Amino acid sequence: MNLRLRVDPIACTGHGLCADLAPELVQLDEWGYPILADDVPPALAVHARRAVRACPTLALKLGRAERGAGQAQNRRDHGPQRSHGSRRN
Amino acid sequence: MTALSADTTPVRASGASARLTAGWHAADGPASLAEHTELYGPLPAHLGGLHGRRRGETLADLVLAAGLTGRGGAGFPTGRKMQTVASARGPAVVVANGMESEPASQKDQALLSRAPHLVLDGINLAARATGAQVAHLCLARNRSGLTTGVLAALAERERAGLDGVPILVHELPHNYVSSEETALVHWLNGGEAKPTATPPRPFERGVRKHPTLIDNVETLAHVALIARRGPEWFRSAGLAGGAGTMLVTVSGAAGLPGVYEVEVGTRFADILALAQPDPGSSGVLVGGYFGTWHQIGVLAQLPFSAEGLKPAAASPGAGIIHLLPPDSCGLVEAARVLRFLADQGAQQCGPCIFGLPAVADDLAQLAAGRPEGDPLDRLERRLGQIAGRGACRHPDGAVRMAASALSAFAADVAGHARRQPCRAAGPQLRSARLPAPPGGWR
């Protein structure tokens, strides 16, 4: 079962703790808002959980990676910054 | 083809394509219930929801067989959405979206102001199909004339005892994102008319946590005709694989701008020809402010449908074509639209609060020929980072529009970046005249 980080973009106010605690999974855009990696590899699950617990606005969540509606949110759809996803796979 | 003398949007229908517009393209006021019934026949009484019906006989089945897709822009199969809501747990709610917050679209206002009973029939049928106990019709608050006409039509229906469920009319704040479906639900639940994070989607948990069917008013008007005439009749119109007819708003550099009813899949050039485009016009915005910019020649031979426009990475959206006048600059217009979209966001998510104003600045610098640093470089980086990261699709639509302008007007981009003089005579699009400050959210 693959895990995936999700962020509620309305609740998120860009504190950026997630990127400090799980830099392999979370990058920040130039305004300090998270850009999330694709699935969380098992080895990084502990970092992902730590980032979720630290989020001051409870915006970050860890759940199962499911296909279907709503999955595109806060992923790197396209654009130059794909490095994390491709490095691990 | 007849133009209207009234100050309302001209509606033009061409012969066989006239279905929704049959009989009212020359009208300057709402059709009465008697006129409506004479034109289309009575509302069928036998069609209902799932209970006691065999498979293939429910209204949702008929609508699915007809191949009707949402006319609000997303283009999802309407019958499938009806089936999902009808089979969900608990009583359903129907919401008709008549907000038409897209500045380049006029078709929903044209429809509601001439044929309100067609839309109200569709709401009635959708409520029956989903087992809803109540239906809501959402209109923009600043269009009181439209609301008055709809309320008068509802009063007629009440006297005739036509609607089994109450249809409540609401006037919502008129912001661009307030017509997004989660914004409608949030407002109907007592909140602000701003989009909310999904899931849950409204069809799962919407108004008062009930499964909620949200359809554009034109979509519901088509449902009213499918219920009367059947799916085969609906599919008898439509070209290049498209089903039925659609309303299209043509504006900008055209001799006959207005709302047209055409078969889905009509060749782009044939729709333009109806509106008598300025022969010097070359740039076009398709799909509205969330749409894409193109050179007309690229689209001319393509069928005007979601499928047909795909090769050009375009979509009809809510049926919108805006022709740029020959003396205007596509970049200037795109920068204005982007600024409008940045101002009209709900300011809830990072990409909307910071991302859109930043790219609007970049594009404005480029369009004005006064670049600070390298706005093109910044745009290429930022446009790729914003999409898919808001609660709703507002940022996605805005950056898609901006990116399409950079590619459709690539020659202008190069000139502007070198600070060459721009050929624009001045702002042309309606965005230039739209008031930026929204009128509140509640």
Coordinates of C-alpha atoms in Angstrom, one line a residue:
Chain A
M1 CA 0.0 0.0 0.0
N2 CA 1.5 3.3 -1.1
L3 CA 1.1 6.3 1.1
R4 CA 0.6 9.9 -0.1
L5 CA 0.8 13.3 1.5
R6 CA -2.0 15.7 0.8
V7 CA -2.4 19.3 1.9
D8 CA -5.6 21.2 2.4
P9 CA -4.6 24.3 0.5
I10 CA -7.1 26.5 2.3
A11 CA -5.9 25.5 5.7
C12 CA -2.2 25.8 4.7
T13 CA -0.7 29.2 5.5
G14 CA 2.8 28.4 4.4
H15 CA 4.6 27.8 7.7
G16 CA 7.0 25.5 5.9
L17 CA 7.8 23.1 8.8
C18 CA 6.9 20.2 6.5
A19 CA 9.7 21.0 4.2
D20 CA 12.1 21.2 7.1
L21 CA 11.1 17.8 8.5
A22 CA 10.6 16.0 5.2
P23 CA 12.7 17.7 2.6
E24 CA 12.7 14.6 0.4
L25 CA 8.9 14.8 0.2
V26 CA 8.1 18.5 0.3
Q27 CA 9.5 21.4 -1.5
L28 CA 8.4 25.0 -1.0
D29 CA 7.5 27.3 -3.8
E30 CA 9.0 30.8 -3.8
W31 CA 6.2 32.0 -1.5
G32 CA 6.7 29.2 1.0
Y33 CA 3.8 26.9 0.1
P34 CA 4.4 23.2 -0.2
I35 CA 4.8 21.3 -3.5
L36 CA 4.4 17.6 -2.6
A37 CA 6.1 14.6 -4.0
D38 CA 4.2 11.7 -5.5
D39 CA 3.8 8.6 -3.4
V40 CA 5.7 8.4 -0.1
P41 CA 8.2 5.4 -0.2
P42 CA 8.0 3.2 2.9
A43 CA 11.4 4.3 4.0
L44 CA 10.3 7.9 4.3
A45 CA 6.9 7.2 6.0
V46 CA 8.3 8.1 9.4
H47 CA 9.4 11.5 8.1
A48 CA 6.0 12.0 6.5
R49 CA 4.2 11.3 9.8
R50 CA 6.5 13.7 11.6
A51 CA 5.7 16.4 9.1
V52 CA 2.0 15.8 9.5
R53 CA 2.2 16.0 13.3
A54 CA 4.2 19.2 13.1
C55 CA 1.8 21.2 10.8
P56 CA 0.6 24.1 12.9
T57 CA -2.6 24.4 10.9
L58 CA -3.3 20.7 10.6
A59 CA -3.4 21.1 6.8
L60 CA -1.0 18.3 6.0
K61 CA -2.4 14.7 5.9
L62 CA -1.0 11.3 5.1
G63 CA -3.3 8.8 3.5
R64 CA -3.4 5.9 1.1
A65 CA -2.5 6.7 -2.5
E66 CA -5.8 6.1 -4.4
R67 CA -6.6 6.8 -8.0
G68 CA -9.5 8.9 -8.9
A69 CA -10.9 12.4 -8.3
G70 CA -8.9 14.9 -6.4
Q71 CA -5.6 13.1 -6.8
A72 CA -4.0 15.8 -8.9
Q73 CA -4.0 18.4 -6.2
N74 CA -0.7 19.8 -5.1
R75 CA 1.3 17.5 -7.2
R76 CA 3.9 18.7 -9.6
D77 CA 1.7 18.2 -12.7
H78 CA 4.3 19.6 -15.0
G79 CA 7.0 22.2 -15.0
P80 CA 10.6 22.0 -14.2
Q81 CA 10.7 20.7 -10.6
R82 CA 10.3 17.0 -11.0
S83 CA 13.5 15.9 -9.5
H84 CA 12.2 14.1 -6.3
G85 CA 9.7 11.9 -8.1
S86 CA 12.1 10.7 -10.8
R87 CA 15.0 10.3 -8.5
R88 CA 13.2 7.6 -6.4
N89 CA 11.6 5.7 -9.1
Chain B
M1 CA -31.6 35.3 -38.2
T2 CA -33.0 38.2 -36.3
A3 CA -31.2 40.7 -34.1
L4 CA -32.9 42.1 -31.0
S5 CA -33.6 45.7 -30.7
A6 CA -33.8 45.5 -26.9
D7 CA -30.7 46.1 -24.8
T8 CA -30.4 42.4 -24.0
T9 CA -28.0 40.0 -25.7
P10 CA -28.8 39.3 -29.4
V11 CA -29.8 35.7 -29.8
R12 CA -29.5 34.2 -33.2
A13 CA -30.5 30.7 -34.3
S14 CA -29.9 29.1 -37.6
G15 CA -32.7 26.9 -38.9
A16 CA -32.3 23.3 -38.0
S17 CA -30.1 24.0 -35.0
A18 CA -32.8 25.9 -33.1
R19 CA -34.0 23.7 -30.3
L20 CA -33.6 25.7 -27.0
T21 CA -33.9 28.9 -29.0
A22 CA -36.8 27.8 -31.2
G23 CA -39.4 30.4 -31.0
W24 CA -37.6 32.7 -28.6
H25 CA -34.6 34.0 -30.6
A26 CA -36.6 37.0 -31.6
A27 CA -38.3 37.5 -28.2
D28 CA -37.4 40.3 -25.9
G29 CA -39.0 39.0 -22.7
P30 CA -39.6 35.7 -20.9
A31 CA -42.0 33.2 -22.6
S32 CA -45.1 32.7 -20.5
L33 CA -46.1 29.2 -19.3
A34 CA -48.8 29.1 -21.9
E35 CA -46.4 30.0 -24.7
H36 CA -43.9 27.6 -23.4
T37 CA -46.4 24.7 -23.2
E38 CA -47.6 25.5 -26.7
L39 CA -44.1 25.5 -28.1
Y40 CA -42.7 22.4 -26.4
G41 CA -45.7 20.5 -25.1
P42 CA -46.5 19.6 -21.5
L43 CA -43.9 18.4 -19.0
P44 CA -43.9 14.6 -19.1
A45 CA -45.4 13.2 -16.0
H46 CA -44.3 9.6 -16.2
L47 CA -40.5 10.0 -15.9
G48 CA -39.2 9.5 -12.4
G49 CA -36.3 8.3 -10.3
L50 CA -35.0 4.8 -9.7
H51 CA -37.8 3.3 -7.7
G52 CA -40.3 1.1 -9.5
R53 CA -38.5 1.6 -12.8
R54 CA -36.8 -0.9 -14.9
R55 CA -33.2 -0.4 -15.9
G56 CA -32.9 1.9 -18.9
E57 CA -36.2 3.7 -18.2
T58 CA -35.3 6.3 -15.7
L59 CA -34.7 9.9 -16.7
A60 CA -31.0 9.5 -15.8
D61 CA -30.8 6.5 -18.2
L62 CA -32.4 8.6 -21.0
V63 CA -30.1 11.5 -20.4
L64 CA -27.1 9.1 -20.4
A65 CA -28.2 7.5 -23.6
A66 CA -28.7 11.0 -25.2
G67 CA -25.0 11.7 -24.6
L68 CA -25.7 15.1 -22.9
T69 CA -22.6 16.6 -21.3
G70 CA -22.5 19.5 -18.9
R71 CA -22.8 22.9 -20.6
G72 CA -21.2 24.9 -17.8
G73 CA -17.6 24.1 -19.0
A74 CA -16.5 20.9 -17.4
G75 CA -18.4 18.7 -19.9
F76 CA -19.1 15.7 -17.6
P77 CA -21.8 13.3 -18.8
T78 CA -25.0 14.6 -17.2
G79 CA -26.8 11.2 -17.0
R80 CA -23.9 9.6 -15.1
K81 CA -23.9 12.4 -12.6
M82 CA -27.7 12.0 -12.2
Q83 CA -27.3 8.2 -11.7
T84 CA -24.7 8.7 -9.0
V85 CA -26.7 11.2 -7.0
A86 CA -29.9 9.2 -7.5
S87 CA -28.3 6.0 -6.1
A88 CA -26.5 7.8 -3.2
R89 CA -27.7 7.4 0.4
G90 CA -30.3 9.8 1.8
P91 CA -32.5 12.4 0.1
A92 CA -30.8 14.4 -2.7
V93 CA -30.7 18.1 -3.4
V94 CA -30.7 19.7 -6.9
V95 CA -28.8 22.9 -7.5
A96 CA -29.2 24.8 -10.8
N97 CA -26.2 27.0 -11.6
G98 CA -27.3 30.1 -13.4
M99 CA -24.5 32.3 -12.1
E100 CA -22.7 32.8 -15.4
S101 CA -19.8 34.6 -13.8
E102 CA -17.7 34.3 -17.0
P103 CA -17.5 37.8 -18.4
A104 CA -17.3 36.5 -22.0
S105 CA -20.4 34.4 -21.7
Q106 CA -24.0 35.6 -22.2
K107 CA -25.8 32.4 -23.0
D108 CA -27.2 31.5 -19.6
Q109 CA -28.6 35.0 -19.1
A110 CA -30.1 34.9 -22.6
L111 CA -31.7 31.5 -21.9
L112 CA -33.1 32.5 -18.5
S113 CA -34.4 35.8 -19.8
R114 CA -36.3 34.2 -22.7
A115 CA -37.1 30.6 -21.7
P116 CA -37.2 30.4 -17.9
H117 CA -39.7 27.5 -18.0
L118 CA -37.3 25.3 -20.0
V119 CA -34.8 25.6 -17.2
L120 CA -37.4 25.2 -14.5
D121 CA -38.8 22.1 -16.3
G122 CA -35.2 20.7 -16.2
I123 CA -34.9 21.4 -12.5
N124 CA -38.2 19.7 -11.8
L125 CA -37.1 16.7 -13.8
A126 CA -33.7 16.5 -12.2
A127 CA -35.4 16.6 -8.8
R128 CA -37.7 13.7 -9.7
A129 CA -34.8 11.8 -11.3
T130 CA -32.7 12.0 -8.1
G131 CA -35.5 11.9 -5.5
A132 CA -34.7 15.4 -4.3
Q133 CA -37.0 17.1 -1.8
V134 CA -35.8 20.6 -2.7
A135 CA -34.1 22.4 -5.5
H136 CA -32.1 25.6 -5.6
L137 CA -31.6 28.0 -8.5
C138 CA -28.5 30.2 -8.0
L139 CA -28.4 33.5 -9.8
A140 CA -26.0 36.5 -9.7
R141 CA -27.1 39.2 -7.3
N142 CA -26.4 42.1 -9.6
R143 CA -28.9 40.8 -12.3
S144 CA -32.2 41.7 -10.5
G145 CA -34.1 41.9 -13.8
L146 CA -33.3 38.3 -14.5
T147 CA -34.3 37.2 -11.1
T148 CA -37.6 39.1 -11.4
G149 CA -38.5 37.2 -14.6
V150 CA -37.6 33.8 -13.1
L151 CA -39.7 34.5 -10.0
A152 CA -42.6 35.5 -12.1
A153 CA -42.3 32.3 -14.1
L154 CA -42.2 30.3 -10.8
A155 CA -45.3 32.0 -9.6
E156 CA -47.1 30.9 -12.8
R157 CA -46.0 27.4 -12.2
E158 CA -47.2 27.5 -8.6
R159 CA -50.6 28.6 -9.8
A160 CA -50.6 25.7 -12.2
G161 CA -49.4 23.3 -9.5
L162 CA -46.6 22.1 -11.8
D163 CA -43.7 21.5 -9.5
G164 CA -43.7 18.7 -7.0
V165 CA -40.8 20.1 -5.0
P166 CA -40.1 23.7 -4.0
I167 CA -37.6 25.5 -6.3
L168 CA -35.9 28.2 -4.3
V169 CA -34.3 31.1 -6.1
H170 CA -31.1 32.6 -4.5
E171 CA -29.1 35.7 -5.5
L172 CA -25.4 35.1 -4.7
P173 CA -22.4 37.5 -4.7
H174 CA -21.1 37.9 -8.2
N175 CA -17.4 37.0 -8.0
Y176 CA -15.7 34.9 -10.7
V177 CA -15.1 31.9 -8.4
S178 CA -18.5 32.1 -6.7
S179 CA -20.1 30.1 -9.5
E180 CA -17.7 27.2 -8.8
E181 CA -19.9 24.3 -7.5
T182 CA -18.3 24.0 -4.0
A183 CA -18.8 27.7 -3.6
L184 CA -22.5 27.4 -4.4
V185 CA -22.8 24.6 -1.8
H186 CA -20.8 26.6 0.8
W187 CA -23.0 29.6 0.3
L188 CA -26.2 27.6 0.4
N189 CA -25.0 26.1 3.7
G190 CA -24.6 29.5 5.2
G191 CA -21.0 30.2 4.4
E192 CA -19.2 32.5 2.0
A193 CA -19.5 32.0 -1.8
K194 CA -15.9 30.7 -1.9
P195 CA -14.8 27.3 -3.1
T196 CA -13.9 24.7 -0.5
A197 CA -11.4 21.9 -0.4
T198 CA -12.4 18.6 -1.9
P199 CA -13.1 15.8 -1.2
P200 CA -16.0 15.5 -0.4
R201 CA -17.4 16.6 -3.8
P202 CA -21.0 17.9 -3.7
F203 CA -22.4 14.7 -5.3
E204 CA -21.1 12.9 -2.2
R205 CA -21.9 15.4 0.4
G206 CA -23.2 18.8 -0.6
V207 CA -26.1 21.0 0.6
R208 CA -26.9 20.2 4.2
K209 CA -24.6 17.2 3.7
H210 CA -27.0 15.6 1.3
P211 CA -25.8 14.2 -2.1
T212 CA -26.2 17.2 -4.4
L213 CA -26.7 17.3 -8.1
I214 CA -25.3 20.6 -9.6
D215 CA -26.0 21.3 -13.2
N216 CA -25.7 24.4 -15.4
V217 CA -29.0 25.9 -16.4
E218 CA -28.5 25.2 -20.1
T219 CA -27.7 21.6 -19.3
L220 CA -31.1 21.4 -17.5
A221 CA -32.9 23.0 -20.4
H222 CA -31.6 20.2 -22.6
V223 CA -32.8 17.7 -20.0
A224 CA -36.3 19.2 -20.4
L225 CA -36.3 18.5 -24.1
I226 CA -34.7 15.0 -23.8
A227 CA -37.5 14.1 -21.4
R228 CA -40.1 15.1 -24.0
R229 CA -38.5 13.9 -27.2
G230 CA -36.1 11.1 -26.2
P231 CA -32.4 10.4 -26.6
E232 CA -32.6 9.5 -30.3
W233 CA -34.0 12.9 -31.1
F234 CA -31.3 14.6 -29.0
R235 CA -28.6 12.7 -30.9
S236 CA -30.1 13.5 -34.3
A237 CA -28.3 16.9 -33.9
G238 CA -24.5 16.9 -33.5
L239 CA -21.6 16.7 -35.9
A240 CA -18.3 14.9 -35.8
G241 CA -19.4 12.6 -32.9
G242 CA -20.9 15.4 -30.8
A243 CA -24.4 15.0 -29.4
G244 CA -27.1 17.7 -29.5
T245 CA -26.9 21.4 -29.7
M246 CA -25.1 24.0 -27.6
L247 CA -25.4 27.7 -27.0
V248 CA -22.3 29.7 -28.0
T249 CA -21.5 33.3 -27.2
V250 CA -19.5 35.1 -29.8
S251 CA -18.1 38.5 -28.9
G252 CA -15.4 40.9 -29.9
A253 CA -14.6 41.8 -33.5
A254 CA -17.7 40.5 -35.1
G255 CA -20.4 42.2 -37.1
L256 CA -23.1 40.0 -35.5
P257 CA -22.0 39.2 -32.0
G258 CA -24.4 37.4 -29.8
V259 CA -25.6 34.0 -28.6
Y260 CA -25.9 31.3 -31.2
E261 CA -27.4 27.8 -31.0
V262 CA -25.3 25.4 -33.0
E263 CA -24.9 21.7 -33.3
V264 CA -22.1 20.3 -31.1
G265 CA -19.1 19.7 -33.3
T266 CA -19.9 22.4 -35.9
R267 CA -16.8 23.4 -37.7
F268 CA -15.2 26.4 -35.9
A269 CA -15.0 28.4 -39.1
D270 CA -18.7 27.8 -39.7
I271 CA -19.7 29.3 -36.3
L272 CA -17.5 32.3 -36.9
A273 CA -19.1 32.8 -40.3
L274 CA -22.5 33.2 -38.6
A275 CA -21.2 36.1 -36.6
Q276 CA -19.5 37.8 -39.5
P277 CA -16.0 38.1 -38.1
D278 CA -13.8 41.1 -38.9
P279 CA -11.6 39.9 -41.7
G280 CA -8.6 41.4 -40.1
S281 CA -9.1 39.5 -36.8
S282 CA -6.5 36.8 -36.2
G283 CA -6.4 36.1 -32.5
V284 CA -9.2 34.4 -30.6
L285 CA -10.0 33.4 -27.0
V286 CA -11.8 30.1 -26.9
G287 CA -13.6 28.8 -23.7
G288 CA -13.6 32.1 -21.8
Y289 CA -11.3 33.6 -19.3
F290 CA -10.4 30.0 -18.3
G291 CA -9.9 29.1 -21.9
T292 CA -7.0 29.4 -24.3
W293 CA -5.8 31.9 -27.0
H294 CA -5.2 30.8 -30.5
Q295 CA -4.6 32.1 -34.0
I296 CA -7.9 31.6 -35.8
G297 CA -6.3 29.6 -38.6
V298 CA -5.2 26.9 -36.2
L299 CA -8.8 26.2 -35.2
A300 CA -10.7 26.9 -38.4
Q301 CA -11.2 23.3 -39.5
L302 CA -11.7 21.8 -36.1
P303 CA -15.1 20.7 -34.8
F304 CA -16.3 22.9 -31.9
S305 CA -16.6 20.3 -29.2
A306 CA -14.4 19.0 -26.3
E307 CA -13.2 16.2 -28.4
G308 CA -12.8 18.2 -31.6
L309 CA -10.7 21.0 -30.2
K310 CA -8.3 18.6 -28.3
P311 CA -5.7 18.6 -31.1
A312 CA -5.3 22.4 -30.5
A313 CA -5.3 21.9 -26.7
A314 CA -8.5 24.0 -26.6
S315 CA -11.9 23.4 -25.2
P316 CA -15.3 25.1 -25.8
G317 CA -15.7 25.7 -22.1
A318 CA -19.1 27.1 -21.7
G319 CA -19.3 27.8 -25.4
I320 CA -17.3 31.0 -25.7
I321 CA -15.5 32.6 -28.6
H322 CA -14.0 36.1 -28.3
L323 CA -12.4 37.6 -31.4
L324 CA -9.6 40.0 -31.0
P325 CA -9.9 43.2 -33.1
P326 CA -7.1 43.6 -35.7
D327 CA -5.6 46.6 -33.9
S328 CA -5.4 44.9 -30.5
C329 CA -2.5 43.0 -28.9
G330 CA -3.1 39.5 -27.7
L331 CA -0.6 39.9 -24.9
V332 CA -2.2 43.1 -23.6
E333 CA -5.6 41.4 -23.5
A334 CA -4.2 38.2 -21.9
A335 CA -2.5 40.3 -19.2
R336 CA -5.8 42.1 -18.5
V337 CA -7.6 38.8 -18.2
L338 CA -4.9 37.4 -15.9
R339 CA -5.1 40.5 -13.7
F340 CA -8.9 40.1 -13.5
L341 CA -8.6 36.5 -12.5
A342 CA -5.9 37.3 -9.9
D343 CA -8.2 39.9 -8.4
Q344 CA -11.2 37.7 -8.5
G345 CA -9.7 34.7 -6.7
A346 CA -11.0 33.8 -3.3
Q347 CA -7.6 34.6 -1.7
Q348 CA -7.7 31.4 0.3
C349 CA -4.8 29.3 -1.0
G350 CA -1.1 30.2 -1.5
P351 CA -1.2 29.8 -5.3
C352 CA -4.1 32.2 -5.5
I353 CA -2.9 34.7 -2.9
F354 CA 0.7 34.9 -4.2
G355 CA 1.1 33.0 -7.4
L356 CA -1.6 34.6 -9.6
P357 CA -0.7 38.2 -8.7
A358 CA 3.0 37.4 -9.4
V359 CA 2.3 35.9 -12.8
A360 CA -0.1 38.7 -13.6
D361 CA 2.7 41.2 -12.9
D362 CA 5.1 39.3 -15.1
L363 CA 2.7 39.2 -18.0
A364 CA 1.8 42.8 -17.5
Q365 CA 5.5 43.8 -17.7
L366 CA 5.9 41.8 -20.8
A367 CA 2.8 43.2 -22.4
A368 CA 3.7 46.8 -21.6
G369 CA 7.2 46.3 -23.1
R370 CA 8.7 47.3 -19.7
P371 CA 10.3 44.1 -18.5
E372 CA 12.1 44.2 -15.1
G373 CA 14.6 41.4 -15.2
D374 CA 13.4 38.5 -17.3
P375 CA 9.6 38.2 -16.9
L376 CA 9.4 35.5 -19.6
D377 CA 11.9 33.3 -17.6
R378 CA 9.9 33.9 -14.4
L379 CA 6.6 33.1 -16.2
E380 CA 7.9 29.8 -17.6
R381 CA 9.0 28.7 -14.1
R382 CA 6.0 30.1 -12.2
L383 CA 3.2 28.9 -14.6
G384 CA 4.4 25.3 -14.2
Q385 CA 4.4 25.5 -10.4
I386 CA 0.9 26.9 -9.8
A387 CA -1.4 24.5 -11.5
G388 CA -3.1 21.8 -9.4
R389 CA -2.3 23.3 -6.1
G390 CA -5.4 25.3 -5.1
A391 CA -8.6 24.0 -3.5
C392 CA -10.4 24.7 -6.7
R393 CA -9.3 24.9 -10.4
H394 CA -9.1 28.7 -10.4
P395 CA -5.3 28.9 -10.5
D396 CA -5.2 26.1 -13.1
G397 CA -7.5 27.9 -15.5
A398 CA -5.6 31.2 -15.1
V399 CA -2.2 29.8 -15.8
R400 CA -3.5 27.7 -18.7
M401 CA -4.9 30.9 -20.3
A402 CA -1.6 32.8 -19.7
A403 CA 0.5 30.0 -21.1
S404 CA -1.6 29.8 -24.2
A405 CA -1.2 33.5 -24.8
L406 CA 2.6 33.1 -24.7
S407 CA 2.4 30.4 -27.4
A408 CA -0.4 31.8 -29.6
F409 CA 1.3 35.2 -29.7
A410 CA 4.9 34.0 -29.7
A411 CA 5.9 36.6 -32.3
D412 CA 4.5 39.4 -30.1
V413 CA 6.3 38.0 -27.1
A414 CA 9.6 38.2 -28.8
G415 CA 8.9 41.8 -29.9
H416 CA 7.7 42.9 -26.5
A417 CA 10.7 41.3 -24.8
R418 CA 12.9 43.5 -27.1
R419 CA 10.8 46.5 -26.1
Q420 CA 9.5 47.0 -29.6
P421 CA 6.4 49.2 -29.9
C422 CA 3.1 47.4 -29.5
R423 CA 0.3 47.5 -32.1
A424 CA -2.4 47.7 -29.5
A425 CA -4.8 50.6 -29.9
G426 CA -6.0 50.1 -26.4
P427 CA -7.8 47.6 -24.2
Q428 CA -10.6 45.8 -26.0
L429 CA -11.9 43.0 -23.8
R430 CA -14.7 43.5 -21.3
S431 CA -12.3 42.8 -18.5
A432 CA -11.1 46.3 -18.9
R433 CA -14.4 47.6 -17.8
L434 CA -15.2 45.2 -15.1
P435 CA -15.0 46.4 -11.6
A436 CA -12.2 44.7 -9.8
P437 CA -13.3 44.9 -6.2
P438 CA -15.7 42.0 -5.6
G439 CA -19.1 42.8 -3.9
G440 CA -18.4 40.8 -0.8
W441 CA -18.7 37.0 -0.4
R442 CA -21.9 36.5 1.6

